[in-house]
Short mmCIF file of C-alpha atoms in Angstrom, two decimals:
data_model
loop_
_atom_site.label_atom_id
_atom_site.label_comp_id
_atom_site.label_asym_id
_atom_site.label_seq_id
_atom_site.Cartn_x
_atom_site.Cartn_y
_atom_site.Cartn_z
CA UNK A 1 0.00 0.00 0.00
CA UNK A 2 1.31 3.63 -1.10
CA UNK A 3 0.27 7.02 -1.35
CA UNK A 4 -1.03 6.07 -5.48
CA UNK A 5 -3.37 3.46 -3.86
CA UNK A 6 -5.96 6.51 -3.01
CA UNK A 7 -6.62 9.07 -5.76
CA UNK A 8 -7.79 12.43 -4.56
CA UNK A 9 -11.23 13.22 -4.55
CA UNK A 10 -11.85 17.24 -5.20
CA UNK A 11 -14.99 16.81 -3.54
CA UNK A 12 -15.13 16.60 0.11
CA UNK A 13 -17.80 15.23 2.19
CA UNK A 14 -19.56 16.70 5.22
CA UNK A 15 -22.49 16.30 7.48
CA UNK A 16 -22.68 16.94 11.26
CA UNK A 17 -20.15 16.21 13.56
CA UNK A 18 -21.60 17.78 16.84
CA UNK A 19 -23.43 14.89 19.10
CA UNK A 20 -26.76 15.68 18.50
CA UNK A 21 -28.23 12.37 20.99
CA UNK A 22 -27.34 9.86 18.18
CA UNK A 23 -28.41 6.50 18.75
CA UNK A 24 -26.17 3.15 18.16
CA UNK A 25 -27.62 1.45 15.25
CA UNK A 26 -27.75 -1.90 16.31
CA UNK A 27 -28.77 -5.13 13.84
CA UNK A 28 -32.48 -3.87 13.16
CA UNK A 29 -33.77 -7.17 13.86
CA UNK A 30 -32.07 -7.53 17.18
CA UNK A 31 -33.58 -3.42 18.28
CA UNK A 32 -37.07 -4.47 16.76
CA UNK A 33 -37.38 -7.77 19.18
CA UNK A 34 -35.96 -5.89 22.27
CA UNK A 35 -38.27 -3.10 21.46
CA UNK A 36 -41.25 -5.30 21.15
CA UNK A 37 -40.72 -7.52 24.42
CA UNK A 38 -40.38 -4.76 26.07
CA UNK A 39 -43.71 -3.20 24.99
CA UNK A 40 -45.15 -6.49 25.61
CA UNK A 41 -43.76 -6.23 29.84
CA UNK A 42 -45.39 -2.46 29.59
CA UNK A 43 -48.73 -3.39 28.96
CA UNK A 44 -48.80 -6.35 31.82
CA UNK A 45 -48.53 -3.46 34.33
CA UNK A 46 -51.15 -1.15 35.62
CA UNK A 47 -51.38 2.76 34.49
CA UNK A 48 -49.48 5.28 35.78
CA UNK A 49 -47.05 8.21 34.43
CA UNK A 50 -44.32 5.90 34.58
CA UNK A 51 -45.76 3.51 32.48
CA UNK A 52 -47.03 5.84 29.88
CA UNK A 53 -43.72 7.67 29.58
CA UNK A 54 -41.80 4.46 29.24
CA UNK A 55 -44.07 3.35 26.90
CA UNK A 56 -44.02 6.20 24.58
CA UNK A 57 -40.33 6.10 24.64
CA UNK A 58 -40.48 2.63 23.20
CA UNK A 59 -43.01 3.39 20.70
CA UNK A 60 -40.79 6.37 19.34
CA UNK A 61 -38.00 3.79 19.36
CA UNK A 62 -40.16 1.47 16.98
CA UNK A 63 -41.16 4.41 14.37
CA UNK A 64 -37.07 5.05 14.18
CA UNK A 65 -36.49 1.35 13.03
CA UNK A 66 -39.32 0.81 11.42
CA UNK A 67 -38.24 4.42 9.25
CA UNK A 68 -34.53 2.87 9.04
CA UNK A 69 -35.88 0.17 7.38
CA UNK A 70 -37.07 1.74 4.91
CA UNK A 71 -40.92 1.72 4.92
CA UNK A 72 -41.62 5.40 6.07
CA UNK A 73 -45.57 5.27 5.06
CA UNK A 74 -45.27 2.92 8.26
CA UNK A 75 -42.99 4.91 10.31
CA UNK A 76 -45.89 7.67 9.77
CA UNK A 77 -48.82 5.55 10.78
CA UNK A 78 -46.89 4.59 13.91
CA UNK A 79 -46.45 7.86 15.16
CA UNK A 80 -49.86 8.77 14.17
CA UNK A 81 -51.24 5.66 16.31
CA UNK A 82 -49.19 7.01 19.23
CA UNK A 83 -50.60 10.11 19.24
CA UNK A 84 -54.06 8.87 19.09
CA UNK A 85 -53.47 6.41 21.80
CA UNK A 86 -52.08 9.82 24.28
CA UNK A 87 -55.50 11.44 23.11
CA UNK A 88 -57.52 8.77 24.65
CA UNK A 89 -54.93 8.15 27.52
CA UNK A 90 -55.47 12.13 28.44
CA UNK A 91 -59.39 12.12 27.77
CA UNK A 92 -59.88 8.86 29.61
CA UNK A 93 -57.00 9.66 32.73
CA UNK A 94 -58.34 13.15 32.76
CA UNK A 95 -54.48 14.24 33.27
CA UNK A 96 -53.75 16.39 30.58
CA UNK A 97 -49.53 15.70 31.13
CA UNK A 98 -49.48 13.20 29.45
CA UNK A 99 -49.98 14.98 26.30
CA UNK A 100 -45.90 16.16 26.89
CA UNK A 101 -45.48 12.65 25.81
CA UNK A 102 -46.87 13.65 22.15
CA UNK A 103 -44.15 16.08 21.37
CA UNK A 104 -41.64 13.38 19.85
CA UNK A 105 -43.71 11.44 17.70
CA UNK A 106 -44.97 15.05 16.72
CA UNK A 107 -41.16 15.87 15.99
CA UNK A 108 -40.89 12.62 14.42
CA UNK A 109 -43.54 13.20 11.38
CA UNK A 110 -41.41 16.19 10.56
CA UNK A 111 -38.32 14.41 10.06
CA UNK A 112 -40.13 12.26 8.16
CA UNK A 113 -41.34 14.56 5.92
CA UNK A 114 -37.91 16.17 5.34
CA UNK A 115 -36.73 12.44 4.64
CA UNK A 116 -39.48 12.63 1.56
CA UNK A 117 -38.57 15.85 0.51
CA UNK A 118 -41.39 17.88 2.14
CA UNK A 119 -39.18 20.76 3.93
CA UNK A 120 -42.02 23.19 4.18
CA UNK A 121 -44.64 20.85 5.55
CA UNK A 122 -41.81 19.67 7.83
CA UNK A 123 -41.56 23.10 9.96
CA UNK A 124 -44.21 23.43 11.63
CA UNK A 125 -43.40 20.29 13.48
CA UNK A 126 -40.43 22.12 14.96
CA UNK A 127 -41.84 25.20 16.16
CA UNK A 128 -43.31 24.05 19.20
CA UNK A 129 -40.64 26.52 21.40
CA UNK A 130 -42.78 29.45 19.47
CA UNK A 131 -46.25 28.13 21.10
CA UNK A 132 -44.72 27.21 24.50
CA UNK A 133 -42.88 31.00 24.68
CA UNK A 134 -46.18 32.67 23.84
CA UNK A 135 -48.42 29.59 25.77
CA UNK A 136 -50.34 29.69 22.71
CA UNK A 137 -52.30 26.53 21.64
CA UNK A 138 -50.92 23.24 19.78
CA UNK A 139 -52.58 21.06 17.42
CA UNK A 140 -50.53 17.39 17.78
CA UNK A 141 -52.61 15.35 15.40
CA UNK A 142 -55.20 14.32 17.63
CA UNK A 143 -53.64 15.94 20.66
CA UNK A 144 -54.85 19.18 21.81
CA UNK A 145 -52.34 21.27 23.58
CA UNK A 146 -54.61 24.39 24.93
CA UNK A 147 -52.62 27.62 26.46
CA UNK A 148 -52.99 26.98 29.63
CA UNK A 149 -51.20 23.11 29.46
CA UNK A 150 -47.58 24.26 28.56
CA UNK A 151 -46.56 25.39 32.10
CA UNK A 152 -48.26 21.73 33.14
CA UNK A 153 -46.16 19.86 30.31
CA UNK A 154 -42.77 21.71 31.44
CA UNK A 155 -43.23 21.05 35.31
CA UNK A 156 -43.62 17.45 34.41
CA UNK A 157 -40.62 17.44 31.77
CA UNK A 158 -38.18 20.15 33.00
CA UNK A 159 -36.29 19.33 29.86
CA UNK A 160 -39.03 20.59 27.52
CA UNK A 161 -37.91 24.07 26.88
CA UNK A 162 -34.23 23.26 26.04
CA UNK A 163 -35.17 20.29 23.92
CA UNK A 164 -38.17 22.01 21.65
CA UNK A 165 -35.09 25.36 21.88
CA UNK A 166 -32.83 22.18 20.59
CA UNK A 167 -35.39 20.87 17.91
CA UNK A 168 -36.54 24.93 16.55
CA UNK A 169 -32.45 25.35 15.96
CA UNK A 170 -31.14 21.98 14.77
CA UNK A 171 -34.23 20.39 12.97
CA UNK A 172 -34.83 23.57 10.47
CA UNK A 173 -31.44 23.82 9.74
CA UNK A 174 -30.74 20.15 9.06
CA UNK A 175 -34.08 20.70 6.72
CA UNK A 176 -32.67 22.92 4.91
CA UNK A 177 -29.25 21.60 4.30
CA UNK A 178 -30.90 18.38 3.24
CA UNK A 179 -32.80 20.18 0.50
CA UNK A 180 -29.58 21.21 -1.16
CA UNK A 181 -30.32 25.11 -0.44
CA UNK A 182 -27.44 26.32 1.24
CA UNK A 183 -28.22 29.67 0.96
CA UNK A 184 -31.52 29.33 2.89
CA UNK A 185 -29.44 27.68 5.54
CA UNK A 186 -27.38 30.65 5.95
CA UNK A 187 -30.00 32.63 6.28
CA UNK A 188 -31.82 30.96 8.37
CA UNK A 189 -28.66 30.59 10.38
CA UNK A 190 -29.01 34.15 10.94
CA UNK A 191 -32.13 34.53 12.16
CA UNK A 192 -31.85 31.57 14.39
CA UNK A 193 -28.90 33.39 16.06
CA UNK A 194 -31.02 36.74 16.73
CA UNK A 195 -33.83 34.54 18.94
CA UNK A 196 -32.59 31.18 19.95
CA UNK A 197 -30.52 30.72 23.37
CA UNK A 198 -26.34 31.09 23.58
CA UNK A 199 -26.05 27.64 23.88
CA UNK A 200 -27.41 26.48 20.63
CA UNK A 201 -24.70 28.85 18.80
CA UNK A 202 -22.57 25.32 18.40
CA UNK A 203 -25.32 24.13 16.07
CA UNK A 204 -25.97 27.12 14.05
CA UNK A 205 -22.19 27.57 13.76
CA UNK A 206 -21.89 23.86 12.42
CA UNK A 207 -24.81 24.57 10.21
CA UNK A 208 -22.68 27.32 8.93
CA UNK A 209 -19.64 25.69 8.22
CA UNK A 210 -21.56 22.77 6.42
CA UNK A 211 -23.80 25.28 4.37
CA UNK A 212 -20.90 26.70 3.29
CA UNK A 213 -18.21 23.90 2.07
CA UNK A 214 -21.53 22.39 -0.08
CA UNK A 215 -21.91 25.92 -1.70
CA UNK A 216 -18.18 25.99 -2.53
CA UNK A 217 -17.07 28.53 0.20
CA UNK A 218 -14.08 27.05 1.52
CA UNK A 219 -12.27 30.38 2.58
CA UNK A 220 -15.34 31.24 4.79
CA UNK A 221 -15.93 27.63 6.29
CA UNK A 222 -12.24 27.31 7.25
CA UNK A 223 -12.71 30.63 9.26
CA UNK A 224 -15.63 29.93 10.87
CA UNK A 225 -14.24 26.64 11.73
CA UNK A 226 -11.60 27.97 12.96
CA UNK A 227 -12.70 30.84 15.26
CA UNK A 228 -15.47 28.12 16.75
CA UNK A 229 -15.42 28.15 20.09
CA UNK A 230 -15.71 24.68 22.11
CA UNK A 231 -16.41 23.17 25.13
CA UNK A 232 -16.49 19.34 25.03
CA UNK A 233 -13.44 17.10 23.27
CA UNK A 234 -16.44 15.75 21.03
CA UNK A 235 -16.77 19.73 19.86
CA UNK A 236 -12.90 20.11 19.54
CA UNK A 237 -12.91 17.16 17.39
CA UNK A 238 -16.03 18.17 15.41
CA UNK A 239 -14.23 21.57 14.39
CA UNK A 240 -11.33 19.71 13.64
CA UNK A 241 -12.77 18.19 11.18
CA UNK A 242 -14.11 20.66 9.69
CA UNK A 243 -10.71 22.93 9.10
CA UNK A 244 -9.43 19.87 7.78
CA UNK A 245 -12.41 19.65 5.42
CA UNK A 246 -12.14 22.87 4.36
CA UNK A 247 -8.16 23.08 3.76
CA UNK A 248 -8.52 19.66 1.69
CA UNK A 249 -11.34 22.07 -0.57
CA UNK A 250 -8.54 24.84 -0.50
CA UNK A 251 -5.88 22.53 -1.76
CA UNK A 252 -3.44 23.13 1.22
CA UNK A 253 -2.78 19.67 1.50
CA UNK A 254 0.09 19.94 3.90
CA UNK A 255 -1.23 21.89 7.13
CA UNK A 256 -4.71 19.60 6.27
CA UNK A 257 -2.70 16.35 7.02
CA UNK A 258 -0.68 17.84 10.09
CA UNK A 259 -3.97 18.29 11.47
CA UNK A 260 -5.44 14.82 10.59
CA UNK A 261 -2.88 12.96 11.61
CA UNK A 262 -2.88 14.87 14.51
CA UNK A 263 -6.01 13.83 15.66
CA UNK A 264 -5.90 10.77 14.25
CA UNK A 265 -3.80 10.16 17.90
CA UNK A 266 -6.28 11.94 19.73
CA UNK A 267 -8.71 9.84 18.52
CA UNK A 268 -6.92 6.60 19.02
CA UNK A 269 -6.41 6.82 22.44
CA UNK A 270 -8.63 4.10 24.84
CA UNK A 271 -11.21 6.41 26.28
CA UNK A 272 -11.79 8.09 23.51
CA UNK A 273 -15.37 8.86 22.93
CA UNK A 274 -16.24 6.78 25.42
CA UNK A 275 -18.95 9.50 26.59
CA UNK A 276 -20.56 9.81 23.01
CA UNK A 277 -20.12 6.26 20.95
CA UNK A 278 -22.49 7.03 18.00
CA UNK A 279 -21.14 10.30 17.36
CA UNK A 280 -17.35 9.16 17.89
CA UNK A 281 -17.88 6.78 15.23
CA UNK A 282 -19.59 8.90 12.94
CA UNK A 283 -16.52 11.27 13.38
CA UNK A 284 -13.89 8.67 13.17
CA UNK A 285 -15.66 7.75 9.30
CA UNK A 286 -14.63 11.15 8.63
CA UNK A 287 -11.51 11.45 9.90
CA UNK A 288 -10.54 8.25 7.49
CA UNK A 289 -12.56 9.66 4.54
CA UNK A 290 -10.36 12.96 5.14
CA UNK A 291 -7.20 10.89 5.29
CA UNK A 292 -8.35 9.39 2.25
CA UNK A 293 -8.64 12.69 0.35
CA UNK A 294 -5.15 13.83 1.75
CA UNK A 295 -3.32 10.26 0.62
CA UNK A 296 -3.24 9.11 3.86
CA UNK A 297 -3.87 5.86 3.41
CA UNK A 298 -1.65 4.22 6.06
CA UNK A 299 -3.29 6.66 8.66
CA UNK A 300 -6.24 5.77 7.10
CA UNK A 301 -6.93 2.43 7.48
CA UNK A 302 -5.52 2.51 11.27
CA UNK A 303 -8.70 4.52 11.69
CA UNK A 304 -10.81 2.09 9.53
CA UNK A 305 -9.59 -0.74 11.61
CA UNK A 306 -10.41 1.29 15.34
CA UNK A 307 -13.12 1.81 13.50
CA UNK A 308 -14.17 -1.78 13.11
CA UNK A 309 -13.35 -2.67 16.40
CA UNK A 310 -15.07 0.03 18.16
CA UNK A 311 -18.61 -1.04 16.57
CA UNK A 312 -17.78 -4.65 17.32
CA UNK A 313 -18.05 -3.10 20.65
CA UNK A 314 -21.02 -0.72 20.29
CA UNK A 315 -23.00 -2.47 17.91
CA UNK A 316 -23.47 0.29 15.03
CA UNK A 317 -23.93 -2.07 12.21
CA UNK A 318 -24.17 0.77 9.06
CA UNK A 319 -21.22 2.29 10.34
CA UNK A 320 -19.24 -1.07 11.03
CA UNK A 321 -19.89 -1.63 7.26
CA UNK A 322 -18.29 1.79 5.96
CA UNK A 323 -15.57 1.02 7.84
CA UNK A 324 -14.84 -2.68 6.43
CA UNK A 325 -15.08 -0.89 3.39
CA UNK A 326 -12.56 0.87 3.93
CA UNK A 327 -9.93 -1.26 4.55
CA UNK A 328 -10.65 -3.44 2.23
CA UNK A 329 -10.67 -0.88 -0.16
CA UNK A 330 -7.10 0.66 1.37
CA UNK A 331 -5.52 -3.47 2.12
CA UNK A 332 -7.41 -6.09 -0.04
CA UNK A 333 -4.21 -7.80 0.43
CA UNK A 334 -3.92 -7.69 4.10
CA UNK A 335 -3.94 -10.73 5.79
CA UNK A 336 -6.91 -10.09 7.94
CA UNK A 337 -8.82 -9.04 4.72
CA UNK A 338 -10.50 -12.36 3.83
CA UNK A 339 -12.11 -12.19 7.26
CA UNK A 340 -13.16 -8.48 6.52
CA UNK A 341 -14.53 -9.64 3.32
CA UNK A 342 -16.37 -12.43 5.07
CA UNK A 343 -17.93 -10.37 7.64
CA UNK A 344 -18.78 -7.41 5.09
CA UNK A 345 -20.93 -9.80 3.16
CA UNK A 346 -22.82 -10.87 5.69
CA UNK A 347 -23.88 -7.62 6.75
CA UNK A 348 -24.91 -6.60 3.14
CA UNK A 349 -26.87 -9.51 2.76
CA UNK A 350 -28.49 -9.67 6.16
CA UNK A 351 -29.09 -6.35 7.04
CA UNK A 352 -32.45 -4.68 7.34
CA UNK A 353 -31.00 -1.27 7.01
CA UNK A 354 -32.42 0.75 4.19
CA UNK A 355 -29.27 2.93 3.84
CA UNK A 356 -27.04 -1.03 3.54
CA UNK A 357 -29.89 -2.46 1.03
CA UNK A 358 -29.60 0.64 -1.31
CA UNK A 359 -25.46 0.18 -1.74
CA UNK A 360 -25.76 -3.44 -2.01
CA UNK A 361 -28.27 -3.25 -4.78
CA UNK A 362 -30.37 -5.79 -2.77
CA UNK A 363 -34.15 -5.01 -3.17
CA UNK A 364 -35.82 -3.50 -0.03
CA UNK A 365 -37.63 -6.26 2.47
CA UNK A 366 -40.26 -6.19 5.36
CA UNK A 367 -38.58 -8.74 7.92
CA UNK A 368 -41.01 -10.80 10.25
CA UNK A 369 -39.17 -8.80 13.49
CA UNK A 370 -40.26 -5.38 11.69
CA UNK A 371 -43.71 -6.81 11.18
CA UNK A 372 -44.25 -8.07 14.47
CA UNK A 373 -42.77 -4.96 16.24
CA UNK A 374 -45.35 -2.93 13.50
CA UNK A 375 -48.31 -5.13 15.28
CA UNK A 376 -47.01 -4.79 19.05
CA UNK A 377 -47.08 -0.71 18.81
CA UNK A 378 -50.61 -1.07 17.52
CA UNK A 379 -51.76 -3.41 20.11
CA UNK A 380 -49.83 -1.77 22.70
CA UNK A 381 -52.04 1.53 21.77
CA UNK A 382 -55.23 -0.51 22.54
CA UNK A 383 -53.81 -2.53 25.34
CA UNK A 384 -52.32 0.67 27.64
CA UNK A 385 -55.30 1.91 28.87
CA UNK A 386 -56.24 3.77 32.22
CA UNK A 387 -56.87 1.07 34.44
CA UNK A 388 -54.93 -2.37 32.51
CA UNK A 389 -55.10 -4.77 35.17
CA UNK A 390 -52.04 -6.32 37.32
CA UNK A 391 -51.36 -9.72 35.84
#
């Protein structure tokens, strides 16, 4: 392996890098069955907030792997049953906190629709901050969220505020970015800035950056980038990546490669990312793409190979598959390659991920564990009622 086994790639990818709450992807099979026995144990036990709470959290659970599976139109009907199983709940419990429970699946259809391409329809479903600031009323679906219930819904989630603050910032911009209209990202950046809280600058900033290395911008990304301000390792590394994204666009190849390698140690080290797995992973895939792009590719597959071993650890199985990829693509000759290659094929062909189907040209699939967790959420909804009995 030498530096003419990777050709430069002028383009350079970019996405996210801040931990946004990022989930482990485990096998989708494995997440659907642990998902659905434990909605099963919920509805054995009699009502109470505890209950319903740990039951919606489950049920938003299902919607995300039923949506990485690929069957959204599903995805969509189980968030809509969850909502009208909270309307009930509050009409029949006459406790209208529950209804606090409906923001997520709420959040939910929007991403949804910004998955099909919907942006505008999408919004709404993140402005919830605007109603709770000015305690005006909220149409969930079939949830009603009068004036009067916001103060009610934040007492019982003291989280509320910063997480629909967290949602108004992050979800619109993402929107927007995934449209392809980095220019409405910008501005939008701006705005955000004028209204939302200090602390969701980091987002905003990173929305920036990304917004504008897609629209060609290097020069402006690399100084934003490199002014950013940080408080967490995960954030150093974040903006790290990003200056090195950005030099790679501006062709200085040299202080871009000081930097990766750099971190390519700080990232190595045993406890890194031990706070924020999914988004440690997600930023070690870019750290070997960007190693990649610099001809790098001894550097590079040391990351690859972390890589691999880190989500034999943490169970992200999309992930564990870009990064067999990559050293096979970087060492097909290595001598651990023919179990790479083994393992590799095993994911494309099992997997139930709609993201793994699509790049393994293997027509999408509705696996018995997605179908049976589809049917638990729905009789779940009918079986969670006010007073389920003790069995």
């Amino acid at each position: 392996m030498n530096k003419s086994t990777v050709r430069r790639n002028d383009s350079v990818s970019t996405d996210f890098m801040i931990d946004c709450d990022r989930l482990l992807r485990m096998p989708l099979d494995m997440w659907a069955n642990d998902i659905r026995c434990n909605l099963e144990s919920i509805s054995r036990q009699k009502w109470n907030q505890n209950r319903t709470r740990s039951a919606s959290a489950y049920m938003n659970l299902a919607a995300l792997v039923v949506a990485n599976s690929g069957d959204l139109v599903a995805a969509e009907g189980l968030c809509y049953t969850q909502l009208e199983w909270l309307a009930r709940l509050a009409s029949q419990s006459g406790d209208a906190s529950v209804l606090g429970n409906a923001v997520q699946p709420w959040i939910n259809l929007g991403r949804l629709r910004v998955l099909v391409g919907n942006t505008e329809d999408a919004l709404s479903h993140f402005r919830l901050v605007e109603n709770l600031r000015a305690e005006q009323a909220a149409q969930l679906g079939p949830c009603d969220i009068r004036p009067g219930m916001w103060q009610l819904l934040a007492a019982e989630e003291p989280d509320l505020p910063d997480v629909l603050w967290n949602v108004f910032v992050l979800e619109q911009l993402k929107a927007y970015l995934r449209s392809g209209n980095p220019e409405r990202t910008l501005s939008a950046a701006a705005t955000l800035r004028k209204v939302a809280p200090s602390r969701t600058n980091r987002f905003i900033l990173e929305a920036e950056i990304i917004a504008f290395l897609r629209s060609g911008q290097a020069e402006d990304a690399l100084q934003k980038a490199t002014q950013a301000r940080h408080e967490t390792t995960s954030d150093e590394i974040a903006f790290l990546l990003h200056r090195i994204a950005a030099m790679t666009a501006l062709g200085r190849f040299g202080n871009a490669r000081r930097i990766a390698i750099g971190l390519s140690a700080l990232m190595a080290q045993p406890d890194a990312g031990s706070g924020e797995p999914a988004n440690f992973l997600r930023q070690l895939k870019q750290l070997g793409f960007l190693l990649e792009r610099l001809e790098e590719p001894r550097y590079a597959l040391a990351v690859y190979l972390q890589g691999t071993i880190r989500c034999c650890e943490h169970l992200d199985e999309p992930l564990h598959l870009n990064f067999l990829e990559g050293a096979l693509r970087l060492a097909p000759e290595h001598p651990s390659a023919h179990d790479w290659l083994s393992v590799r094929d095993s994911v494309l062909t099992c997997s139930l991920y709609a993201e793994v189907r699509r790049r393994s040209a293997v027509p999408a699939l509705t696996h018995p564990s997605i179908r049976d967790l589809i049917v638990s959420v729905q009789a779940a909804a009918e079986d969670l009622k006010v007073h389920a009995p003790v069995e």
